[in-house]
Amino acid sequence: MPEDLNSMYRVRGHVKWFDPAKGYGFVVSDDGGPDILLHVNVLRNFGQSSVADGAGIEIVTHRTDRGVQAVEVVSIDPPERADSVMLVDFAEMDPNEIAHAPLEAARVKWFDKSKGFGFANVFGRSEDVFLHIEVLRRSGLADLQPGEALAMRVIDGKRGRMAAQVLAWESALND
């Protein structure tokens, strides 16, 4: 954390881009100004290892000699995506049914962003839960790491149990 707490301020904006492999990305403030560096460690302190491009974000920032940096993530909202594909498993479901499904605690088993899917294990259950990249994007995430803690709304899809919504564990605790 910066020593001069007077130079810290809250910013609302959106994620310009974030690359988990590089370990950083940039945020654009709604009020304009220079791009703001978002380091993966700051994102991890919020409880997630990635964030979707275009996601709304509120952060606490600090101006340094090298520019403006995020020092804390306050909140993340999924990006608004008109071009997002509706998965066939959800097309015939009532959105209220999905929204009112209970949140289940889980850990990522594996996720391959290039393939667009992976699996998680819900605590106390033996079967895997399918994770699709579009569900992650709609949830404001871009990638997942093995062992990452999640809260998921799970449905019985056409091909078995699958996540309909995925939240970082820490953000789910605050809901």
CSV table of N, CA, C and O in Angstrom, one decimal, residues 35-162:
chain,number,residue,atom,x,y,z
A,35,ASP,N,-4.8,5.9,-18.6
A,35,ASP,CA,-5.1,4.6,-18.3
A,35,ASP,C,-4.6,4.2,-16.9
A,35,ASP,O,-3.5,4.8,-16.5
A,36,ILE,N,-5.2,3.4,-16.2
A,36,ILE,CA,-4.8,3.0,-14.8
A,36,ILE,C,-4.4,1.5,-14.8
A,36,ILE,O,-5.1,0.7,-15.3
A,37,LEU,N,-3.2,1.3,-14.3
A,37,LEU,CA,-2.6,0.0,-14.3
A,37,LEU,C,-3.4,-0.9,-13.2
A,37,LEU,O,-3.6,-0.5,-12.1
A,38,LEU,N,-3.8,-2.1,-13.7
A,38,LEU,CA,-4.4,-3.0,-12.7
A,38,LEU,C,-3.5,-4.3,-12.7
A,38,LEU,O,-3.5,-5.0,-13.7
A,39,HIS,N,-2.8,-4.5,-11.6
A,39,HIS,CA,-1.9,-5.6,-11.5
A,39,HIS,C,-2.7,-6.8,-11.0
A,39,HIS,O,-3.7,-6.7,-10.2
A,40,VAL,N,-2.3,-8.0,-11.4
A,40,VAL,CA,-3.0,-9.3,-11.0
A,40,VAL,C,-3.0,-9.4,-9.4
A,40,VAL,O,-4.0,-10.0,-8.9
A,41,ASN,N,-2.0,-9.0,-8.7
A,41,ASN,CA,-2.0,-9.1,-7.3
A,41,ASN,C,-3.2,-8.3,-6.6
A,41,ASN,O,-3.7,-8.7,-5.6
A,42,VAL,N,-3.5,-7.1,-7.2
A,42,VAL,CA,-4.6,-6.3,-6.7
A,42,VAL,C,-5.9,-7.0,-6.9
A,42,VAL,O,-6.8,-7.1,-6.1
A,43,LEU,N,-6.0,-7.6,-8.1
A,43,LEU,CA,-7.2,-8.4,-8.5
A,43,LEU,C,-7.3,-9.6,-7.6
A,43,LEU,O,-8.4,-9.9,-7.1
A,44,ARG,N,-6.2,-10.3,-7.3
A,44,ARG,CA,-6.3,-11.5,-6.4
A,44,ARG,C,-6.7,-11.1,-5.0
A,44,ARG,O,-7.4,-11.9,-4.3
A,45,ASN,N,-6.3,-9.9,-4.5
A,45,ASN,CA,-6.7,-9.5,-3.2
A,45,ASN,C,-8.2,-9.3,-3.1
A,45,ASN,O,-8.8,-9.4,-2.1
A,46,PHE,N,-8.9,-9.1,-4.3
A,46,PHE,CA,-10.3,-9.0,-4.4
A,46,PHE,C,-10.9,-10.4,-4.5
A,46,PHE,O,-12.1,-10.6,-4.2
A,47,GLY,N,-10.1,-11.4,-4.8
A,47,GLY,CA,-10.6,-12.8,-4.8
A,47,GLY,C,-10.7,-13.4,-6.2
A,47,GLY,O,-11.3,-14.5,-6.3
A,48,GLN,N,-10.2,-12.8,-7.2
A,48,GLN,CA,-10.2,-13.4,-8.5
A,48,GLN,C,-8.9,-13.2,-9.3
A,48,GLN,O,-8.2,-12.3,-9.0
A,49,SER,N,-8.7,-14.1,-10.2
A,49,SER,CA,-7.4,-14.0,-11.0
A,49,SER,C,-7.5,-13.4,-12.3
A,49,SER,O,-6.5,-13.3,-13.0
A,50,SER,N,-8.7,-13.1,-12.7
A,50,SER,CA,-8.9,-12.4,-14.0
A,50,SER,C,-10.2,-11.6,-14.0
A,50,SER,O,-11.0,-11.6,-13.1
A,51,VAL,N,-10.3,-10.8,-15.0
A,51,VAL,CA,-11.5,-9.9,-15.2
A,51,VAL,C,-11.8,-9.8,-16.7
A,51,VAL,O,-10.8,-9.7,-17.5
A,52,ALA,N,-13.0,-9.8,-17.1
A,52,ALA,CA,-13.4,-9.7,-18.5
A,52,ALA,C,-13.2,-8.3,-19.0
A,52,ALA,O,-13.4,-7.3,-18.3
A,53,ASP,N,-12.7,-8.2,-20.3
A,53,ASP,CA,-12.6,-6.9,-20.9
A,53,ASP,C,-14.0,-6.2,-21.0
A,53,ASP,O,-15.0,-6.9,-21.3
A,54,GLY,N,-14.0,-5.0,-20.7
A,54,GLY,CA,-15.3,-4.2,-20.7
A,54,GLY,C,-16.1,-4.3,-19.4
A,54,GLY,O,-17.1,-3.6,-19.3
A,55,ALA,N,-15.6,-5.1,-18.4
A,55,ALA,CA,-16.3,-5.1,-17.2
A,55,ALA,C,-16.3,-3.8,-16.5
A,55,ALA,O,-15.3,-3.1,-16.5
A,56,GLY,N,-17.4,-3.4,-15.8
A,56,GLY,CA,-17.4,-2.2,-15.0
A,56,GLY,C,-16.6,-2.5,-13.7
A,56,GLY,O,-16.6,-3.6,-13.2
A,57,ILE,N,-15.9,-1.5,-13.3
A,57,ILE,CA,-15.0,-1.7,-12.1
A,57,ILE,C,-14.9,-0.4,-11.3
A,57,ILE,O,-14.9,0.7,-11.9
A,58,GLU,N,-14.9,-0.6,-10.0
A,58,GLU,CA,-14.6,0.5,-9.1
A,58,GLU,C,-13.3,0.2,-8.3
A,58,GLU,O,-13.2,-0.9,-7.7
A,59,ILE,N,-12.4,1.1,-8.3
A,59,ILE,CA,-11.1,0.8,-7.7
A,59,ILE,C,-10.6,2.0,-6.9
A,59,ILE,O,-11.1,3.1,-7.1
A,60,VAL,N,-9.7,1.7,-6.0
A,60,VAL,CA,-9.0,2.8,-5.3
A,60,VAL,C,-7.6,2.9,-6.0
A,60,VAL,O,-7.0,1.9,-6.2
A,61,THR,N,-7.2,4.1,-6.3
A,61,THR,CA,-6.0,4.3,-7.1
A,61,THR,C,-5.0,5.2,-6.4
A,61,THR,O,-5.3,5.8,-5.4
A,62,HIS,N,-3.8,5.1,-6.9
A,62,HIS,CA,-2.7,5.9,-6.3
A,62,HIS,C,-1.8,6.4,-7.5
A,62,HIS,O,-1.5,5.6,-8.4
A,63,ARG,N,-1.5,7.7,-7.5
A,63,ARG,CA,-0.6,8.2,-8.5
A,63,ARG,C,0.8,8.0,-8.1
A,63,ARG,O,1.2,8.3,-7.0
A,64,THR,N,1.6,7.4,-9.0
A,64,THR,CA,3.1,7.2,-8.7
A,64,THR,C,3.9,8.0,-9.8
A,64,THR,O,3.3,8.5,-10.7
A,65,ASP,N,5.2,7.9,-9.7
A,65,ASP,CA,6.1,8.5,-10.7
A,65,ASP,C,5.9,7.8,-12.0
A,65,ASP,O,6.1,8.5,-13.1
A,66,ARG,N,5.4,6.6,-12.0
A,66,ARG,CA,5.2,5.9,-13.3
A,66,ARG,C,3.8,5.8,-13.8
A,66,ARG,O,3.5,5.1,-14.8
A,67,GLY,N,2.9,6.6,-13.2
A,67,GLY,CA,1.5,6.7,-13.6
A,67,GLY,C,0.5,6.3,-12.5
A,67,GLY,O,0.9,6.2,-11.3
A,68,VAL,N,-0.7,6.1,-12.9
A,68,VAL,CA,-1.8,5.8,-11.9
A,68,VAL,C,-1.9,4.3,-11.8
A,68,VAL,O,-2.0,3.6,-12.9
A,69,GLN,N,-2.0,3.8,-10.6
A,69,GLN,CA,-2.1,2.3,-10.4
A,69,GLN,C,-3.3,2.1,-9.5
A,69,GLN,O,-3.6,2.8,-8.5
A,70,ALA,N,-4.0,0.9,-9.7
A,70,ALA,CA,-5.0,0.5,-8.8
A,70,ALA,C,-4.3,-0.2,-7.6
A,70,ALA,O,-3.4,-0.9,-7.7
A,71,VAL,N,-4.8,0.2,-6.4
A,71,VAL,CA,-4.3,-0.5,-5.2
A,71,VAL,C,-5.3,-1.3,-4.5
A,71,VAL,O,-5.0,-2.2,-3.7
A,72,GLU,N,-6.6,-1.2,-4.9
A,72,GLU,CA,-7.7,-2.0,-4.3
A,72,GLU,C,-8.8,-2.1,-5.3
A,72,GLU,O,-9.2,-1.0,-5.9
A,73,VAL,N,-9.4,-3.2,-5.5
A,73,VAL,CA,-10.7,-3.4,-6.2
A,73,VAL,C,-11.8,-3.3,-5.2
A,73,VAL,O,-11.8,-4.1,-4.3
A,74,VAL,N,-12.8,-2.4,-5.5
A,74,VAL,CA,-13.9,-2.3,-4.6
A,74,VAL,C,-15.1,-3.1,-5.1
A,74,VAL,O,-15.8,-3.8,-4.4
A,75,SER,N,-15.3,-3.1,-6.5
A,75,SER,CA,-16.4,-3.9,-7.1
A,75,SER,C,-16.1,-4.1,-8.5
A,75,SER,O,-15.4,-3.3,-9.2
A,76,ILE,N,-16.7,-5.2,-9.1
A,76,ILE,CA,-16.7,-5.5,-10.5
A,76,ILE,C,-18.1,-5.9,-10.9
A,76,ILE,O,-18.7,-6.7,-10.3
A,77,ASP,N,-18.5,-5.3,-12.1
A,77,ASP,CA,-19.8,-5.6,-12.7
A,77,ASP,C,-19.5,-6.3,-14.1
A,77,ASP,O,-18.6,-5.8,-14.8
A,78,PRO,N,-20.2,-7.4,-14.4
A,78,PRO,CA,-20.0,-8.0,-15.7
A,78,PRO,C,-20.2,-7.0,-16.8
A,78,PRO,O,-21.0,-6.1,-16.7
A,79,PRO,N,-19.5,-7.2,-17.9
A,79,PRO,CA,-19.7,-6.3,-19.1
A,79,PRO,C,-21.0,-6.5,-19.7
A,79,PRO,O,-21.6,-7.6,-19.6
A,80,GLU,N,-21.6,-5.4,-20.3
A,80,GLU,CA,-22.8,-5.5,-21.0
A,80,GLU,C,-22.4,-5.9,-22.4
A,80,GLU,O,-21.7,-5.3,-23.1
A,81,ARG,N,-23.0,-7.1,-22.8
A,81,ARG,CA,-22.6,-7.7,-24.1
A,81,ARG,C,-23.9,-8.0,-24.9
A,81,ARG,O,-24.5,-9.0,-24.6
A,82,ALA,N,-24.1,-7.2,-25.9
A,82,ALA,CA,-25.3,-7.5,-26.8
A,82,ALA,C,-24.9,-8.7,-27.7
A,82,ALA,O,-25.8,-9.4,-28.2
A,83,ASP,N,-23.6,-8.9,-28.0
A,83,ASP,CA,-23.2,-9.9,-28.9
A,83,ASP,C,-23.0,-11.2,-28.3
A,83,ASP,O,-22.6,-12.2,-28.9
A,84,SER,N,-23.2,-11.4,-27.0
A,84,SER,CA,-23.0,-12.6,-26.3
A,84,SER,C,-23.9,-13.7,-26.7
A,84,SER,O,-25.1,-13.5,-26.9
A,85,VAL,N,-23.4,-14.9,-26.9
A,85,VAL,CA,-24.1,-16.0,-27.3
A,85,VAL,C,-24.9,-16.7,-26.2
A,85,VAL,O,-24.3,-16.9,-25.1
A,86,MET,N,-26.2,-17.0,-26.4
A,86,MET,CA,-26.9,-17.7,-25.3
A,86,MET,C,-26.7,-19.2,-25.5
A,86,MET,O,-26.9,-19.7,-26.6
A,87,LEU,N,-26.2,-19.8,-24.5
A,87,LEU,CA,-26.0,-21.3,-24.6
A,87,LEU,C,-27.4,-22.0,-24.7
A,87,LEU,O,-28.3,-21.6,-24.1
A,88,VAL,N,-27.4,-23.0,-25.5
A,88,VAL,CA,-28.6,-23.8,-25.7
A,88,VAL,C,-29.2,-24.3,-24.4
A,88,VAL,O,-30.4,-24.4,-24.3
A,89,ASP,N,-28.3,-24.6,-23.5
A,89,ASP,CA,-28.8,-25.2,-22.2
A,89,ASP,C,-29.6,-24.2,-21.4
A,89,ASP,O,-30.4,-24.5,-20.6
A,90,PHE,N,-29.4,-22.9,-21.7
A,90,PHE,CA,-30.2,-21.8,-20.9
A,90,PHE,C,-31.3,-21.2,-21.7
A,90,PHE,O,-32.2,-20.6,-21.2
A,91,ALA,N,-31.3,-21.5,-23.0
A,91,ALA,CA,-32.3,-20.8,-23.9
A,91,ALA,C,-33.8,-21.1,-23.5
A,91,ALA,O,-34.6,-20.2,-23.6
A,92,GLU,N,-34.1,-22.3,-23.0
A,92,GLU,CA,-35.4,-22.6,-22.7
A,92,GLU,C,-35.7,-22.5,-21.2
A,92,GLU,O,-36.8,-22.8,-20.8
A,93,MET,N,-34.8,-22.0,-20.4
A,93,MET,CA,-35.0,-21.9,-19.0
A,93,MET,C,-35.5,-20.5,-18.6
A,93,MET,O,-35.1,-19.5,-19.3
A,94,ASP,N,-36.2,-20.4,-17.6
A,94,ASP,CA,-36.7,-19.1,-17.1
A,94,ASP,C,-35.5,-18.4,-16.4
A,94,ASP,O,-34.9,-19.0,-15.5
A,95,PRO,N,-35.1,-17.2,-16.8
A,95,PRO,CA,-34.0,-16.5,-16.2
A,95,PRO,C,-34.2,-16.4,-14.6
A,95,PRO,O,-33.2,-16.4,-13.9
A,96,ASN,N,-35.4,-16.3,-14.1
A,96,ASN,CA,-35.6,-16.2,-12.7
A,96,ASN,C,-35.2,-17.5,-12.0
A,96,ASN,O,-34.8,-17.5,-10.9
A,97,GLU,N,-35.4,-18.6,-12.7
A,97,GLU,CA,-35.0,-19.9,-12.1
A,97,GLU,C,-33.5,-19.9,-11.9
A,97,GLU,O,-33.0,-20.4,-10.9
A,98,ILE,N,-32.8,-19.5,-12.9
A,98,ILE,CA,-31.3,-19.4,-12.8
A,98,ILE,C,-30.9,-18.4,-11.7
A,98,ILE,O,-30.1,-18.8,-10.8
A,99,ALA,N,-31.5,-17.2,-11.7
A,99,ALA,CA,-31.1,-16.2,-10.7
A,99,ALA,C,-31.4,-16.6,-9.3
A,99,ALA,O,-30.7,-16.1,-8.3
A,100,HIS,N,-32.4,-17.5,-9.1
A,100,HIS,CA,-32.7,-17.9,-7.7
A,100,HIS,C,-32.2,-19.3,-7.3
A,100,HIS,O,-32.4,-19.8,-6.2
A,101,ALA,N,-31.4,-19.8,-8.2
A,101,ALA,CA,-30.7,-21.1,-7.8
A,101,ALA,C,-29.7,-20.8,-6.7
A,101,ALA,O,-29.1,-19.7,-6.7
A,102,PRO,N,-29.5,-21.7,-5.8
A,102,PRO,CA,-28.6,-21.4,-4.7
A,102,PRO,C,-27.1,-21.3,-5.1
A,102,PRO,O,-26.7,-21.9,-6.1
A,103,LEU,N,-26.4,-20.4,-4.5
A,103,LEU,CA,-24.9,-20.4,-4.7
A,103,LEU,C,-24.3,-21.6,-4.1
A,103,LEU,O,-24.5,-21.9,-2.9
A,104,GLU,N,-23.4,-22.3,-4.8
A,104,GLU,CA,-22.7,-23.4,-4.3
A,104,GLU,C,-21.2,-23.2,-4.3
A,104,GLU,O,-20.7,-22.7,-5.3
A,105,ALA,N,-20.6,-23.5,-3.2
A,105,ALA,CA,-19.1,-23.3,-3.0
A,105,ALA,C,-18.4,-24.4,-3.9
A,105,ALA,O,-18.8,-25.5,-3.9
A,106,ALA,N,-17.4,-23.9,-4.6
A,106,ALA,CA,-16.7,-24.9,-5.5
A,106,ALA,C,-15.2,-24.4,-5.7
A,106,ALA,O,-14.9,-23.3,-5.3
A,107,ARG,N,-14.4,-25.3,-6.2
A,107,ARG,CA,-13.0,-25.1,-6.6
A,107,ARG,C,-12.9,-25.5,-8.1
A,107,ARG,O,-13.4,-26.5,-8.5
A,108,VAL,N,-12.1,-24.7,-8.8
A,108,VAL,CA,-11.8,-25.0,-10.2
A,108,VAL,C,-10.9,-26.2,-10.2
A,108,VAL,O,-9.9,-26.3,-9.6
A,109,LYS,N,-11.3,-27.2,-11.0
A,109,LYS,CA,-10.5,-28.4,-11.2
A,109,LYS,C,-9.5,-28.1,-12.3
A,109,LYS,O,-8.3,-28.2,-12.1
A,110,TRP,N,-10.0,-27.6,-13.5
A,110,TRP,CA,-9.1,-27.1,-14.5
A,110,TRP,C,-10.0,-26.2,-15.5
A,110,TRP,O,-11.2,-26.4,-15.5
A,111,PHE,N,-9.3,-25.3,-16.1
A,111,PHE,CA,-10.0,-24.4,-17.1
A,111,PHE,C,-9.0,-24.1,-18.2
A,111,PHE,O,-7.9,-23.7,-17.9
A,112,ASP,N,-9.4,-24.3,-19.5
A,112,ASP,CA,-8.6,-24.0,-20.6
A,112,ASP,C,-9.3,-22.9,-21.4
A,112,ASP,O,-10.2,-23.2,-22.2
A,113,LYS,N,-8.8,-21.7,-21.3
A,113,LYS,CA,-9.4,-20.6,-22.0
A,113,LYS,C,-9.4,-20.8,-23.5
A,113,LYS,O,-10.3,-20.4,-24.2
A,114,SER,N,-8.3,-21.4,-24.1
A,114,SER,CA,-8.3,-21.6,-25.5
A,114,SER,C,-9.3,-22.5,-26.0
A,114,SER,O,-9.8,-22.4,-27.1
A,115,LYS,N,-9.7,-23.5,-25.2
A,115,LYS,CA,-10.7,-24.5,-25.6
A,115,LYS,C,-12.1,-23.9,-25.2
A,115,LYS,O,-13.1,-24.3,-25.7
A,116,GLY,N,-12.1,-23.0,-24.3
A,116,GLY,CA,-13.4,-22.3,-23.9
A,116,GLY,C,-14.2,-23.0,-22.8
A,116,GLY,O,-15.4,-22.7,-22.7
A,117,PHE,N,-13.6,-24.0,-22.1
A,117,PHE,CA,-14.3,-24.7,-21.1
A,117,PHE,C,-13.4,-25.3,-20.0
A,117,PHE,O,-12.2,-25.3,-20.2
A,118,GLY,N,-14.0,-25.8,-19.0
A,118,GLY,CA,-13.3,-26.5,-17.9
A,118,GLY,C,-14.3,-27.1,-17.0
A,118,GLY,O,-15.5,-27.2,-17.3
A,119,PHE,N,-13.8,-27.5,-15.8
A,119,PHE,CA,-14.6,-28.1,-14.8
A,119,PHE,C,-14.3,-27.6,-13.4
A,119,PHE,O,-13.1,-27.2,-13.1
A,120,ALA,N,-15.3,-27.7,-12.5
A,120,ALA,CA,-15.1,-27.4,-11.1
A,120,ALA,C,-15.7,-28.5,-10.3
A,120,ALA,O,-16.6,-29.2,-10.8
A,121,ASN,N,-15.3,-28.6,-9.0
A,121,ASN,CA,-15.9,-29.5,-8.1
A,121,ASN,C,-16.7,-28.7,-7.0
A,121,ASN,O,-16.1,-27.8,-6.4
A,122,VAL,N,-17.9,-29.0,-6.8
A,122,VAL,CA,-18.7,-28.4,-5.8
A,122,VAL,C,-18.4,-29.2,-4.5
A,122,VAL,O,-18.3,-30.4,-4.5
A,123,PHE,N,-18.1,-28.4,-3.4
A,123,PHE,CA,-17.8,-29.0,-2.1
A,123,PHE,C,-18.9,-30.0,-1.7
A,123,PHE,O,-20.1,-29.7,-1.7
A,124,GLY,N,-18.5,-31.2,-1.3
A,124,GLY,CA,-19.4,-32.2,-0.8
A,124,GLY,C,-20.1,-33.0,-1.9
A,124,GLY,O,-21.0,-33.8,-1.6
A,125,ARG,N,-19.8,-32.8,-3.1
A,125,ARG,CA,-20.4,-33.5,-4.2
A,125,ARG,C,-19.3,-34.2,-5.1
A,125,ARG,O,-18.2,-33.6,-5.2
A,126,SER,N,-19.5,-35.3,-5.6
A,126,SER,CA,-18.5,-36.0,-6.3
A,126,SER,C,-18.4,-35.7,-7.8
A,126,SER,O,-17.3,-35.7,-8.4
A,127,GLU,N,-19.5,-35.3,-8.4
A,127,GLU,CA,-19.5,-35.0,-9.9
A,127,GLU,C,-18.9,-33.7,-10.2
A,127,GLU,O,-18.9,-32.7,-9.5
A,128,ASP,N,-18.3,-33.6,-11.5
A,128,ASP,CA,-17.8,-32.4,-12.0
A,128,ASP,C,-18.9,-31.5,-12.5
A,128,ASP,O,-20.0,-31.9,-12.9
A,129,VAL,N,-18.7,-30.2,-12.4
A,129,VAL,CA,-19.6,-29.2,-13.0
A,129,VAL,C,-18.9,-28.5,-14.2
A,129,VAL,O,-17.8,-28.0,-14.0
A,130,PHE,N,-19.6,-28.5,-15.3
A,130,PHE,CA,-19.0,-27.9,-16.5
A,130,PHE,C,-19.0,-26.4,-16.4
A,130,PHE,O,-20.0,-25.8,-16.0
A,131,LEU,N,-17.9,-25.8,-16.9
A,131,LEU,CA,-17.8,-24.3,-16.9
A,131,LEU,C,-17.5,-23.9,-18.3
A,131,LEU,O,-16.6,-24.4,-19.0
A,132,HIS,N,-18.4,-23.1,-18.9
A,132,HIS,CA,-18.2,-22.6,-20.3
A,132,HIS,C,-17.7,-21.1,-20.3
A,132,HIS,O,-18.1,-20.3,-19.4
A,133,ILE,N,-16.9,-20.8,-21.2
A,133,ILE,CA,-16.3,-19.5,-21.3
A,133,ILE,C,-17.3,-18.4,-21.4
A,133,ILE,O,-17.2,-17.3,-20.8
A,134,GLU,N,-18.5,-18.6,-22.1
A,134,GLU,CA,-19.5,-17.6,-22.2
A,134,GLU,C,-20.1,-17.3,-20.8
A,134,GLU,O,-20.5,-16.1,-20.5
A,135,VAL,N,-20.3,-18.3,-20.0
A,135,VAL,CA,-20.8,-18.1,-18.6
A,135,VAL,C,-19.8,-17.3,-17.8
A,135,VAL,O,-20.2,-16.3,-17.1
A,136,LEU,N,-18.5,-17.5,-18.0
A,136,LEU,CA,-17.5,-16.7,-17.3
A,136,LEU,C,-17.6,-15.3,-17.7
A,136,LEU,O,-17.6,-14.4,-16.9
A,137,ARG,N,-17.7,-15.0,-19.1
A,137,ARG,CA,-17.7,-13.7,-19.6
A,137,ARG,C,-19.0,-12.9,-19.0
A,137,ARG,O,-18.9,-11.8,-18.7
A,138,ARG,N,-20.1,-13.6,-19.0
A,138,ARG,CA,-21.3,-13.0,-18.5
A,138,ARG,C,-21.2,-12.7,-17.0
A,138,ARG,O,-21.9,-11.9,-16.5
A,139,SER,N,-20.3,-13.4,-16.4
A,139,SER,CA,-20.1,-13.2,-14.9
A,139,SER,C,-19.0,-12.3,-14.6
A,139,SER,O,-18.7,-12.0,-13.5
A,140,GLY,N,-18.4,-11.7,-15.7
A,140,GLY,CA,-17.3,-10.7,-15.5
A,140,GLY,C,-15.9,-11.3,-15.4
A,140,GLY,O,-15.0,-10.6,-15.0
A,141,LEU,N,-15.7,-12.6,-15.7
A,141,LEU,CA,-14.4,-13.2,-15.6
A,141,LEU,C,-13.9,-13.5,-17.0
A,141,LEU,O,-14.7,-13.7,-17.9
A,142,ALA,N,-12.6,-13.7,-17.1
A,142,ALA,CA,-12.0,-14.0,-18.4
A,142,ALA,C,-11.3,-15.3,-18.3
A,142,ALA,O,-11.1,-16.0,-19.4
A,143,ASP,N,-10.9,-15.8,-17.2
A,143,ASP,CA,-10.1,-17.0,-17.1
A,143,ASP,C,-10.2,-17.5,-15.6
A,143,ASP,O,-10.6,-16.8,-14.7
A,144,LEU,N,-9.9,-18.8,-15.4
A,144,LEU,CA,-9.8,-19.3,-14.0
A,144,LEU,C,-8.6,-20.2,-13.9
A,144,LEU,O,-8.1,-20.7,-14.8
A,145,GLN,N,-8.1,-20.2,-12.6
A,145,GLN,CA,-6.9,-21.0,-12.3
A,145,GLN,C,-7.3,-22.2,-11.5
A,145,GLN,O,-8.2,-22.2,-10.7
A,146,PRO,N,-6.6,-23.4,-11.7
A,146,PRO,CA,-6.9,-24.5,-10.9
A,146,PRO,C,-6.8,-24.2,-9.4
A,146,PRO,O,-5.9,-23.5,-8.9
A,147,GLY,N,-7.7,-24.7,-8.6
A,147,GLY,CA,-7.8,-24.5,-7.2
A,147,GLY,C,-8.5,-23.2,-6.8
A,147,GLY,O,-8.7,-22.9,-5.6
A,148,GLU,N,-8.8,-22.3,-7.7
A,148,GLU,CA,-9.5,-21.0,-7.4
A,148,GLU,C,-10.9,-21.3,-6.8
A,148,GLU,O,-11.6,-22.1,-7.3
A,149,ALA,N,-11.2,-20.6,-5.7
A,149,ALA,CA,-12.4,-20.8,-5.0
A,149,ALA,C,-13.5,-19.9,-5.7
A,149,ALA,O,-13.3,-18.8,-6.1
A,150,LEU,N,-14.7,-20.6,-5.9
A,150,LEU,CA,-15.8,-19.9,-6.6
A,150,LEU,C,-17.1,-20.1,-5.8
A,150,LEU,O,-17.2,-21.0,-5.0
A,151,ALA,N,-18.1,-19.3,-6.2
A,151,ALA,CA,-19.5,-19.6,-5.8
A,151,ALA,C,-20.2,-19.7,-7.2
A,151,ALA,O,-20.0,-18.8,-8.0
A,152,MET,N,-21.0,-20.7,-7.4
A,152,MET,CA,-21.6,-20.9,-8.7
A,152,MET,C,-23.1,-21.2,-8.5
A,152,MET,O,-23.5,-21.8,-7.5
A,153,ARG,N,-23.9,-20.8,-9.4
A,153,ARG,CA,-25.3,-21.2,-9.6
A,153,ARG,C,-25.2,-22.3,-10.6
A,153,ARG,O,-24.8,-22.1,-11.7
A,154,VAL,N,-25.7,-23.5,-10.2
A,154,VAL,CA,-25.5,-24.7,-11.0
A,154,VAL,C,-26.9,-25.2,-11.5
A,154,VAL,O,-27.8,-25.2,-10.7
A,155,ILE,N,-27.0,-25.6,-12.8
A,155,ILE,CA,-28.2,-26.1,-13.3
A,155,ILE,C,-28.0,-27.5,-13.9
A,155,ILE,O,-26.8,-27.9,-14.1
A,156,ASP,N,-29.0,-28.2,-14.1
A,156,ASP,CA,-28.9,-29.5,-14.8
A,156,ASP,C,-29.2,-29.2,-16.3
A,156,ASP,O,-30.3,-29.0,-16.7
A,157,GLY,N,-28.1,-29.1,-17.0
A,157,GLY,CA,-28.2,-28.8,-18.5
A,157,GLY,C,-28.5,-30.1,-19.3
A,157,GLY,O,-28.6,-31.2,-18.8
A,158,LYS,N,-28.5,-29.9,-20.6
A,158,LYS,CA,-28.7,-31.0,-21.5
A,158,LYS,C,-27.6,-32.0,-21.5
A,158,LYS,O,-27.8,-33.2,-21.8
A,159,ARG,N,-26.4,-31.6,-21.0
A,159,ARG,CA,-25.2,-32.5,-21.0
A,159,ARG,C,-24.8,-32.7,-19.5
A,159,ARG,O,-23.6,-33.1,-19.3
A,160,GLY,N,-25.6,-32.5,-18.6
A,160,GLY,CA,-25.2,-32.7,-17.2
A,160,GLY,C,-25.2,-31.4,-16.4
A,160,GLY,O,-25.6,-30.3,-16.9
A,161,ARG,N,-24.6,-31.5,-15.2
A,161,ARG,CA,-24.5,-30.3,-14.3
A,161,ARG,C,-23.6,-29.2,-14.9
A,161,ARG,O,-22.4,-29.6,-15.3
A,162,MET,N,-24.0,-28.0,-15.0
A,162,MET,CA,-23.2,-26.9,-15.5
A,162,MET,C,-23.4,-25.6,-14.8
A,162,MET,O,-24.5,-25.4,-14.2
